[in-house]
Short mmCIF file of C-alpha atoms in Angstrom, two decimals:
data_model
loop_
_atom_site.label_atom_id
_atom_site.label_comp_id
_atom_site.label_asym_id
_atom_site.label_seq_id
_atom_site.Cartn_x
_atom_site.Cartn_y
_atom_site.Cartn_z
CA UNK A 1 -171.64 -78.02 -53.69
CA UNK A 2 -173.47 -80.52 -55.88
CA UNK A 3 -176.44 -79.64 -58.00
CA UNK A 4 -179.11 -81.05 -55.42
CA UNK A 5 -177.47 -79.15 -52.61
CA UNK A 6 -177.61 -75.91 -54.79
CA UNK A 7 -181.11 -76.69 -55.67
CA UNK A 8 -182.14 -77.17 -52.06
CA UNK A 9 -180.24 -74.06 -50.93
CA UNK A 10 -181.92 -71.87 -53.48
CA UNK A 11 -185.47 -73.37 -53.56
CA UNK A 12 -185.32 -74.41 -57.11
CA UNK A 13 -184.95 -77.69 -59.05
CA UNK A 14 -181.79 -79.44 -60.52
CA UNK A 15 -183.68 -79.20 -63.81
CA UNK A 16 -183.95 -75.46 -63.56
CA UNK A 17 -180.24 -75.22 -62.60
CA UNK A 18 -179.30 -77.24 -65.56
CA UNK A 19 -181.32 -74.72 -67.75
CA UNK A 20 -179.61 -71.71 -66.11
CA UNK A 21 -176.39 -73.18 -66.78
CA UNK A 22 -177.20 -73.96 -70.45
CA UNK A 23 -178.37 -70.38 -70.84
CA UNK A 24 -175.01 -69.12 -69.39
CA UNK A 25 -176.25 -67.67 -66.05
CA UNK A 26 -174.32 -70.04 -63.89
CA UNK A 27 -171.27 -72.30 -64.36
CA UNK A 28 -170.07 -75.53 -62.90
CA UNK A 29 -167.18 -77.63 -63.01
CA UNK A 30 -167.19 -81.52 -63.11
CA UNK A 31 -165.95 -83.86 -60.33
CA UNK A 32 -164.15 -86.97 -61.25
CA UNK A 33 -167.42 -88.82 -61.08
CA UNK A 34 -169.10 -86.38 -63.49
CA UNK A 35 -171.16 -84.79 -61.06
CA UNK A 36 -171.72 -80.91 -61.30
CA UNK A 37 -169.90 -78.83 -58.74
CA UNK A 38 -170.88 -75.33 -57.98
CA UNK A 39 -169.13 -72.58 -56.06
CA UNK A 40 -170.87 -71.41 -52.91
CA UNK A 41 -171.38 -68.02 -54.44
CA UNK A 42 -173.58 -69.48 -57.18
CA UNK A 43 -176.42 -69.65 -54.77
CA UNK A 44 -176.50 -65.85 -54.51
CA UNK A 45 -176.64 -65.62 -58.36
CA UNK A 46 -179.36 -68.34 -58.59
CA UNK A 47 -181.58 -66.62 -55.76
CA UNK A 48 -181.17 -63.30 -57.72
CA UNK A 49 -182.18 -64.92 -60.97
CA UNK A 50 -185.17 -66.51 -59.17
CA UNK A 51 -186.11 -63.01 -57.79
CA UNK A 52 -186.03 -61.43 -61.13
CA UNK A 53 -188.16 -64.26 -62.55
CA UNK A 54 -190.72 -64.06 -59.73
CA UNK A 55 -191.38 -60.31 -60.51
CA UNK A 56 -192.30 -61.30 -64.09
CA UNK A 57 -189.12 -61.05 -66.08
CA UNK A 58 -188.13 -63.75 -68.47
CA UNK A 59 -184.48 -65.24 -68.70
CA UNK A 60 -183.92 -63.06 -71.82
CA UNK A 61 -184.82 -60.04 -69.70
CA UNK A 62 -182.54 -61.21 -66.82
CA UNK A 63 -179.49 -60.98 -69.14
CA UNK A 64 -179.48 -57.27 -68.59
CA UNK A 65 -178.73 -57.86 -64.95
CA UNK A 66 -175.91 -60.22 -65.45
CA UNK A 67 -173.35 -57.69 -64.10
CA UNK A 68 -175.08 -57.40 -60.72
CA UNK A 69 -176.34 -60.93 -60.08
CA UNK A 70 -173.59 -61.84 -57.75
CA UNK A 71 -174.23 -59.19 -55.18
CA UNK A 72 -177.04 -59.05 -52.48
CA UNK A 73 -180.61 -58.83 -53.33
CA UNK A 74 -180.64 -57.58 -56.90
CA UNK A 75 -184.19 -56.21 -56.65
CA UNK A 76 -183.06 -53.89 -53.60
CA UNK A 77 -180.45 -51.80 -55.35
CA UNK A 78 -180.92 -48.91 -57.61
CA UNK A 79 -181.84 -49.95 -61.14
CA UNK A 80 -179.89 -48.96 -64.29
CA UNK A 81 -181.72 -47.21 -67.03
CA UNK A 82 -181.68 -50.39 -69.27
CA UNK A 83 -182.98 -52.41 -66.32
CA UNK A 84 -185.79 -49.86 -66.01
CA UNK A 85 -186.41 -50.12 -69.73
CA UNK A 86 -186.56 -53.89 -69.76
CA UNK A 87 -188.88 -54.04 -66.74
CA UNK A 88 -191.15 -51.29 -68.20
CA UNK A 89 -191.14 -53.26 -71.54
CA UNK A 90 -192.03 -56.56 -69.73
CA UNK A 91 -194.93 -54.73 -67.76
CA UNK A 92 -196.37 -53.55 -71.02
CA UNK A 93 -196.20 -57.07 -72.42
CA UNK A 94 -198.04 -58.32 -69.18
CA UNK A 95 -200.62 -55.65 -69.42
CA UNK A 96 -201.43 -56.30 -73.00
CA UNK A 97 -201.82 -60.07 -72.09
CA UNK A 98 -204.09 -59.24 -69.12
CA UNK A 99 -206.32 -56.92 -71.33
CA UNK A 100 -206.54 -59.59 -73.96
CA UNK A 101 -207.61 -62.19 -71.40
CA UNK A 102 -210.18 -59.80 -69.73
CA UNK A 103 -211.60 -59.20 -73.27
CA UNK A 104 -211.90 -63.03 -73.93
CA UNK A 105 -213.58 -63.49 -70.47
CA UNK A 106 -216.08 -60.72 -71.18
CA UNK A 107 -216.97 -62.35 -74.46
CA UNK A 108 -217.45 -65.64 -72.85
CA UNK A 109 -219.46 -64.09 -69.96
CA UNK A 110 -221.84 -62.41 -72.48
CA UNK A 111 -222.25 -65.51 -74.50
CA UNK A 112 -223.10 -67.44 -71.35
CA UNK A 113 -225.56 -64.84 -70.26
CA UNK A 114 -227.12 -64.76 -73.72
CA UNK A 115 -227.31 -68.71 -73.87
CA UNK A 116 -229.00 -68.84 -70.33
CA UNK A 117 -231.15 -65.94 -70.58
CA UNK A 118 -228.88 -64.42 -67.78
CA UNK A 119 -229.82 -67.17 -65.22
CA UNK A 120 -226.27 -68.21 -64.97
CA UNK A 121 -223.61 -65.75 -63.98
CA UNK A 122 -220.03 -66.38 -64.18
CA UNK A 123 -218.16 -66.67 -60.84
CA UNK A 124 -215.93 -63.61 -60.35
#
């Protein structure tokens, strides 16, 4: 299938597919006219990459899952110890970012209350 067909079949964009290819997650061959051609099984791999990205992992994190990206739903099966370690690490990063954003929000809310004599309250 061509890149547009793969993008449509997987709910992604041709640009994202080219990025996944450059990162080594998928491969294509070239048609005589230079178009990228993908095997039908590539759609499964792309859907699994997307599932992992959707749960908050990065492409670097997804590399741990390379051996199991061609099966069914990669998030439905049992996770390896390394996959659990990567997911726990990513969760810690997200928790730290959320905590930092909450702290910034609280400082801004306090400054707003102070500046307005508590007349204006932030929308929560």
